[in-house]
mmCIF file of C-alpha atoms in Angstrom:
data_model
loop_
_atom_site.group_PDB
_atom_site.id
_atom_site.type_symbol
_atom_site.label_atom_id
_atom_site.label_comp_id
_atom_site.label_asym_id
_atom_site.label_seq_id
_atom_site.Cartn_x
_atom_site.Cartn_y
_atom_site.Cartn_z
ATOM 1 C CA MET A 257 -4.167 -9.782 -36.304
ATOM 2 C CA ILE A 258 -2.875 -8.884 -32.880
ATOM 3 C CA GLN A 259 -3.625 -5.218 -31.961
ATOM 4 C CA GLU A 260 -1.476 -3.486 -29.434
ATOM 5 C CA ARG A 261 -1.854 -0.224 -27.532
ATOM 6 C CA PHE A 262 -0.361 1.541 -24.526
ATOM 7 C CA ILE A 263 -2.744 2.695 -21.800
ATOM 8 C CA GLU A 264 -1.903 5.410 -19.295
ATOM 9 C CA TYR A 265 -3.481 5.372 -15.781
ATOM 10 C CA GLU A 266 -2.832 7.075 -12.588
ATOM 11 C CA HIS A 267 -2.202 5.980 -8.944
ATOM 12 C CA GLU A 268 -1.355 8.370 -6.091
ATOM 13 C CA GLY A 269 -0.113 11.033 -8.505
ATOM 14 C CA VAL A 270 2.102 8.639 -10.444
ATOM 15 C CA THR A 271 1.469 8.244 -14.142
ATOM 16 C CA LEU A 272 1.776 4.551 -15.234
ATOM 17 C CA GLU A 273 1.637 2.927 -18.611
ATOM 18 C CA GLY A 274 0.433 -0.514 -19.410
ATOM 19 C CA PHE A 275 0.707 -2.445 -22.584
ATOM 20 C CA LEU A 276 -2.444 -4.208 -23.990
ATOM 21 C CA ALA A 277 -2.567 -6.845 -26.703
ATOM 22 C CA CYS A 278 -5.658 -8.600 -28.188
ATOM 23 C CA ASP A 279 -6.683 -10.357 -31.409
ATOM 24 C CA ASP A 280 -9.019 -8.336 -33.518
ATOM 25 C CA ALA A 281 -10.323 -11.451 -35.108
ATOM 26 C CA GLU A 282 -12.127 -12.039 -31.830
ATOM 27 C CA GLN A 283 -15.453 -10.352 -31.430
ATOM 28 C CA GLY A 284 -16.995 -8.890 -28.218
ATOM 29 C CA GLU A 285 -15.685 -9.234 -24.627
ATOM 30 C CA ARG A 286 -13.332 -12.013 -23.687
ATOM 31 C CA PRO A 287 -11.209 -13.237 -20.703
ATOM 32 C CA ALA A 288 -8.232 -11.229 -19.847
ATOM 33 C CA VAL A 289 -4.876 -11.833 -18.076
ATOM 34 C CA MET A 290 -2.864 -9.190 -16.416
ATOM 35 C CA VAL A 291 0.978 -9.775 -16.498
ATOM 36 C CA VAL A 292 2.957 -8.174 -13.606
ATOM 37 C CA HIS A 293 6.542 -7.456 -14.073
ATOM 38 C CA ALA A 294 9.783 -8.443 -12.359
ATOM 39 C CA TRP A 295 11.756 -6.141 -10.168
ATOM 40 C CA GLY A 296 13.298 -4.221 -13.150
ATOM 41 C CA GLY A 297 9.907 -2.814 -14.350
ATOM 42 C CA ARG A 298 7.579 -3.459 -17.236
ATOM 43 C CA SER A 299 10.003 -4.695 -20.007
ATOM 44 C CA GLN A 300 9.922 -6.339 -23.392
ATOM 45 C CA PHE A 301 9.615 -9.710 -21.564
ATOM 46 C CA GLU A 302 6.232 -8.845 -20.011
ATOM 47 C CA CYS A 303 4.919 -7.342 -23.268
ATOM 48 C CA ASP A 304 5.925 -10.490 -25.128
ATOM 49 C CA LYS A 305 3.933 -12.567 -22.553
ATOM 50 C CA ALA A 306 0.930 -10.330 -23.186
ATOM 51 C CA ARG A 307 1.208 -10.850 -26.886
ATOM 52 C CA ALA A 308 1.493 -14.637 -26.359
ATOM 53 C CA LEU A 309 -1.614 -14.569 -24.334
ATOM 54 C CA ALA A 310 -3.391 -12.513 -27.025
ATOM 55 C CA GLU A 311 -2.426 -15.114 -29.615
ATOM 56 C CA LEU A 312 -4.349 -17.677 -27.456
ATOM 57 C CA GLY A 313 -7.557 -15.546 -27.589
ATOM 58 C CA TYR A 314 -7.132 -13.652 -24.315
ATOM 59 C CA VAL A 315 -6.596 -10.030 -23.696
ATOM 60 C CA GLY A 316 -3.032 -9.647 -22.440
ATOM 61 C CA PHE A 317 -2.116 -6.673 -20.353
ATOM 62 C CA ALA A 318 1.380 -5.961 -19.135
ATOM 63 C CA ALA A 319 0.903 -3.734 -16.052
ATOM 64 C CA ASP A 320 3.204 -1.020 -14.830
ATOM 65 C CA LEU A 321 3.948 -0.568 -11.144
ATOM 66 C CA TYR A 322 6.826 1.906 -11.175
ATOM 67 C CA GLY A 323 5.836 4.705 -13.596
ATOM 68 C CA LYS A 324 5.797 5.463 -17.256
ATOM 69 C CA GLY A 325 9.263 4.689 -18.671
ATOM 70 C CA VAL A 326 10.765 3.756 -15.318
ATOM 71 C CA LEU A 327 13.020 0.671 -15.761
ATOM 72 C CA GLY A 328 16.003 -0.534 -13.675
ATOM 73 C CA ALA A 329 19.307 -1.000 -15.519
ATOM 74 C CA SER A 330 21.285 -2.837 -12.748
ATOM 75 C CA VAL A 331 20.770 -4.955 -9.713
ATOM 76 C CA GLU A 332 21.193 -1.915 -7.514
ATOM 77 C CA GLU A 333 18.576 0.080 -9.479
ATOM 78 C CA ASN A 334 16.142 -2.794 -9.490
ATOM 79 C CA ALA A 335 16.575 -3.168 -5.692
ATOM 80 C CA SER A 336 15.808 0.525 -5.172
ATOM 81 C CA LEU A 337 12.694 0.258 -7.303
ATOM 82 C CA ILE A 338 11.273 -2.763 -5.633
ATOM 83 C CA GLN A 339 12.167 -1.938 -1.980
ATOM 84 C CA PRO A 340 9.448 0.762 -1.309
ATOM 85 C CA PHE A 341 6.761 -1.755 -2.272
ATOM 86 C CA LEU A 342 8.238 -4.521 -0.114
ATOM 87 C CA ASP A 343 8.165 -1.968 2.730
ATOM 88 C CA ASP A 344 4.595 -0.880 2.099
ATOM 89 C CA ARG A 345 2.512 -3.790 0.915
ATOM 90 C CA ALA A 346 -0.766 -1.971 1.324
ATOM 91 C CA LYS A 347 0.517 0.611 -1.237
ATOM 92 C CA LEU A 348 1.556 -2.158 -3.539
ATOM 93 C CA GLN A 349 -1.779 -3.841 -3.188
ATOM 94 C CA SER A 350 -3.549 -0.544 -3.982
ATOM 95 C CA ARG A 351 -1.443 0.058 -7.052
ATOM 96 C CA LEU A 352 -2.166 -3.479 -8.198
ATOM 97 C CA THR A 353 -5.946 -3.107 -7.831
ATOM 98 C CA THR A 354 -5.698 0.099 -9.864
ATOM 99 C CA ALA A 355 -3.950 -1.712 -12.687
ATOM 100 C CA LEU A 356 -6.550 -4.445 -12.527
ATOM 101 C CA ALA A 357 -9.320 -1.998 -12.681
ATOM 102 C CA THR A 358 -7.736 -0.347 -15.747
ATOM 103 C CA LEU A 359 -7.609 -3.677 -17.471
ATOM 104 C CA SER A 360 -11.259 -4.645 -16.551
ATOM 105 C CA SER A 361 -12.515 -1.291 -17.945
ATOM 106 C CA GLN A 362 -11.233 -1.895 -21.455
ATOM 107 C CA PRO A 363 -13.973 -2.645 -24.002
ATOM 108 C CA GLU A 364 -12.533 -5.970 -25.106
ATOM 109 C CA VAL A 365 -12.534 -7.374 -21.583
ATOM 110 C CA ASP A 366 -15.155 -9.455 -19.788
ATOM 111 C CA GLU A 367 -14.653 -8.032 -16.342
ATOM 112 C CA SER A 368 -16.019 -11.145 -14.822
ATOM 113 C CA GLN A 369 -13.273 -13.288 -16.517
ATOM 114 C CA VAL A 370 -9.988 -11.908 -15.442
ATOM 115 C CA ALA A 371 -6.739 -13.565 -14.030
ATOM 116 C CA ALA A 372 -3.291 -12.340 -13.244
ATOM 117 C CA ILE A 373 0.218 -13.720 -13.646
ATOM 118 C CA GLY A 374 3.507 -12.406 -12.381
ATOM 119 C CA TYR A 375 7.122 -13.021 -12.564
ATOM 120 C CA CYS A 376 9.661 -12.841 -9.618
ATOM 121 C CA PHE A 377 8.457 -9.625 -7.857
ATOM 122 C CA GLY A 378 5.307 -9.921 -9.986
ATOM 123 C CA GLY A 379 4.701 -13.364 -8.576
ATOM 124 C CA LEU A 380 4.602 -11.769 -5.065
ATOM 125 C CA CYS A 381 2.259 -9.176 -6.558
ATOM 126 C CA VAL A 382 -0.301 -11.584 -7.874
ATOM 127 C CA LEU A 383 -0.229 -13.582 -4.680
ATOM 128 C CA ASP A 384 -1.020 -10.322 -2.827
ATOM 129 C CA LEU A 385 -4.034 -9.763 -5.147
ATOM 130 C CA ALA A 386 -5.324 -13.123 -4.079
ATOM 131 C CA ARG A 387 -4.481 -12.596 -0.343
ATOM 132 C CA ILE A 388 -6.575 -9.351 -0.244
ATOM 133 C CA GLY A 389 -9.577 -11.215 -1.590
ATOM 134 C CA THR A 390 -9.670 -9.633 -5.014
ATOM 135 C CA ASP A 391 -12.577 -10.879 -7.108
ATOM 136 C CA ILE A 392 -10.623 -12.464 -9.961
ATOM 137 C CA LYS A 393 -10.654 -15.941 -11.247
ATOM 138 C CA GLY A 394 -7.067 -16.911 -10.448
ATOM 139 C CA VAL A 395 -3.491 -15.969 -10.178
ATOM 140 C CA ALA A 396 -0.206 -17.673 -11.255
ATOM 141 C CA SER A 397 3.170 -16.875 -9.797
ATOM 142 C CA PHE A 398 6.272 -17.783 -11.818
ATOM 143 C CA HIS A 399 9.353 -17.977 -9.531
ATOM 144 C CA GLY A 400 7.662 -15.440 -7.279
ATOM 145 C CA LEU A 401 8.555 -14.336 -3.755
ATOM 146 C CA PHE A 402 6.258 -15.899 -1.131
ATOM 147 C CA ARG A 403 6.725 -13.572 1.790
ATOM 148 C CA ALA A 404 3.272 -12.901 3.425
ATOM 149 C CA PRO A 405 2.386 -9.173 3.419
ATOM 150 C CA GLY A 406 1.299 -9.033 7.140
ATOM 151 C CA ASN A 407 -1.976 -7.239 6.543
ATOM 152 C CA THR A 408 -4.250 -9.928 5.201
ATOM 153 C CA ALA A 409 -4.790 -12.338 8.153
ATOM 154 C CA GLY A 410 -8.342 -13.630 8.253
ATOM 155 C CA THR A 411 -9.108 -12.659 4.641
ATOM 156 C CA ARG A 412 -10.569 -15.561 2.626
ATOM 157 C CA ILE A 413 -8.889 -16.172 -0.776
ATOM 158 C CA THR A 414 -11.473 -16.752 -3.395
ATOM 159 C CA ALA A 415 -9.118 -16.709 -6.423
ATOM 160 C CA LYS A 416 -7.546 -20.039 -7.515
ATOM 161 C CA VAL A 417 -3.894 -19.937 -6.849
ATOM 162 C CA LEU A 418 -0.978 -21.512 -8.877
ATOM 163 C CA ALA A 419 2.675 -21.124 -7.893
ATOM 164 C CA LEU A 420 5.369 -22.333 -10.187
ATOM 165 C CA HIS A 421 8.650 -22.596 -8.362
ATOM 166 C CA GLY A 422 12.246 -23.740 -8.683
ATOM 167 C CA HIS A 423 13.381 -26.060 -5.800
ATOM 168 C CA GLU A 424 16.809 -24.478 -5.745
ATOM 169 C CA ASP A 425 15.656 -20.850 -5.714
ATOM 170 C CA PRO A 426 17.798 -19.321 -3.017
ATOM 171 C CA MET A 427 15.219 -16.445 -2.531
ATOM 172 C CA VAL A 428 12.485 -18.922 -1.634
ATOM 173 C CA PRO A 429 13.744 -21.838 0.486
ATOM 174 C CA VAL A 430 11.717 -24.881 1.302
ATOM 175 C CA ASP A 431 10.376 -23.406 4.615
ATOM 176 C CA ALA A 432 8.936 -20.537 2.652
ATOM 177 C CA VAL A 433 7.097 -22.936 0.456
ATOM 178 C CA VAL A 434 5.584 -24.802 3.392
ATOM 179 C CA ALA A 435 4.635 -21.475 4.962
ATOM 180 C CA LEU A 436 2.700 -20.447 1.765
ATOM 181 C CA GLU A 437 0.979 -23.823 1.706
ATOM 182 C CA GLN A 438 -0.143 -23.269 5.239
ATOM 183 C CA GLU A 439 -1.176 -19.687 4.600
ATOM 184 C CA LEU A 440 -3.203 -20.617 1.537
ATOM 185 C CA THR A 441 -4.884 -23.507 3.284
ATOM 186 C CA GLN A 442 -5.911 -21.378 6.267
ATOM 187 C CA ALA A 443 -7.349 -18.846 3.886
ATOM 188 C CA GLY A 444 -9.530 -21.452 2.191
ATOM 189 C CA ALA A 445 -7.823 -21.156 -1.113
ATOM 190 C CA ASP A 446 -7.901 -23.646 -3.988
ATOM 191 C CA TRP A 447 -4.236 -23.761 -4.519
ATOM 192 C CA GLN A 448 -1.423 -25.639 -6.421
ATOM 193 C CA ILE A 449 2.299 -25.358 -6.035
ATOM 194 C CA HIS A 450 4.466 -26.993 -8.838
ATOM 195 C CA VAL A 451 8.122 -27.352 -7.808
ATOM 196 C CA TYR A 452 10.816 -27.973 -10.483
ATOM 197 C CA GLY A 453 13.855 -29.903 -9.405
ATOM 198 C CA ASN A 454 17.378 -28.575 -10.136
ATOM 199 C CA THR A 455 15.851 -25.205 -10.992
ATOM 200 C CA LEU A 456 16.849 -21.758 -9.702
ATOM 201 C CA HIS A 457 15.279 -18.288 -9.628
ATOM 202 C CA ALA A 458 14.069 -16.631 -12.854
ATOM 203 C CA PHE A 459 13.942 -19.900 -14.738
ATOM 204 C CA THR A 460 11.550 -18.506 -17.386
ATOM 205 C CA ASN A 461 13.798 -15.689 -18.491
ATOM 206 C CA PRO A 462 16.290 -16.517 -21.259
ATOM 207 C CA ASP A 463 18.481 -13.598 -20.251
ATOM 208 C CA ALA A 464 18.829 -14.805 -16.703
ATOM 209 C CA ASN A 465 22.447 -15.853 -16.173
ATOM 210 C CA ASN A 466 23.463 -14.589 -12.690
ATOM 211 C CA PRO A 467 24.865 -17.403 -10.570
ATOM 212 C CA ASP A 468 25.643 -14.962 -7.756
ATOM 213 C CA LEU A 469 21.943 -14.140 -7.378
ATOM 214 C CA GLY A 470 20.912 -17.749 -8.038
ATOM 215 C CA ALA A 471 19.000 -16.638 -11.166
ATOM 216 C CA ILE A 472 19.473 -18.967 -14.100
ATOM 217 C CA TYR A 473 17.316 -19.746 -17.111
ATOM 218 C CA ASN A 474 15.995 -23.337 -17.426
ATOM 219 C CA LYS A 475 14.398 -24.091 -20.772
ATOM 220 C CA ARG A 476 12.649 -27.312 -19.509
ATOM 221 C CA ALA A 477 11.128 -25.600 -16.549
ATOM 222 C CA GLU A 478 10.063 -22.650 -18.641
ATOM 223 C CA GLN A 479 8.189 -24.990 -21.105
ATOM 224 C CA ARG A 480 6.614 -27.027 -18.340
ATOM 225 C CA SER A 481 5.478 -23.993 -16.357
ATOM 226 C CA TRP A 482 3.931 -22.384 -19.464
ATOM 227 C CA GLN A 483 2.019 -25.500 -20.268
ATOM 228 C CA THR A 484 0.785 -25.674 -16.679
ATOM 229 C CA LEU A 485 -0.356 -22.061 -16.926
ATOM 230 C CA LEU A 486 -2.267 -22.859 -20.201
ATOM 231 C CA ASN A 487 -4.010 -25.730 -18.373
ATOM 232 C CA PHE A 488 -4.791 -23.458 -15.472
ATOM 233 C CA LEU A 489 -6.331 -20.731 -17.659
ATOM 234 C CA GLU A 490 -8.450 -23.408 -19.447
ATOM 235 C CA GLU A 491 -9.767 -24.401 -15.977
ATOM 236 C CA LEU A 492 -10.462 -20.809 -14.916
ATOM 237 C CA PHE A 493 -12.284 -19.730 -18.133
#
């Protein structure tokens, strides 16, 4: 049976609340996957991904970057929540490593067998975890933002990197994809970028239906990207 619990943790005076799911039929420590949320905050979407990972035998942990109970309810609110972290990537990276340490400290988790995945803003987040040289097995970005943080030049990337990207995503044009390829290569990363044709931003989210933002659900790309993630996790663990 899948067991679930909320875990409070602190960063720079902010109380955060993550969601953990694991299968109690499994005994002992096991690999874990942290799920990092999109710009609206830790929602049911990320918790569902944590549950799905738990059903596969991993510990799934939906991290919180904004604060306990903090969720955006509009494009404007989401933008106001994400912007401080885009402006201060060092703060974002510190908050991410705190969330990762919280997951790693849980009794079900083999701390040597941890990965992270993220969606949209969360995709940028897990790429940053790799960029700062975090000692985790791998990271996977789903329709993430690729913008380099500017504070990681010269840092070697030891985590394997997977990016799952829609070719028509207006937030990440082709030149941004090429720039990420060059950045990861220069950092010595083992990287993959899978690009889905005729696919926009937020393609894994069934609720995404905003042509003005270029965010549209794509069932085929969602299914393909999830299968690619499962293959990636099998390789990591």
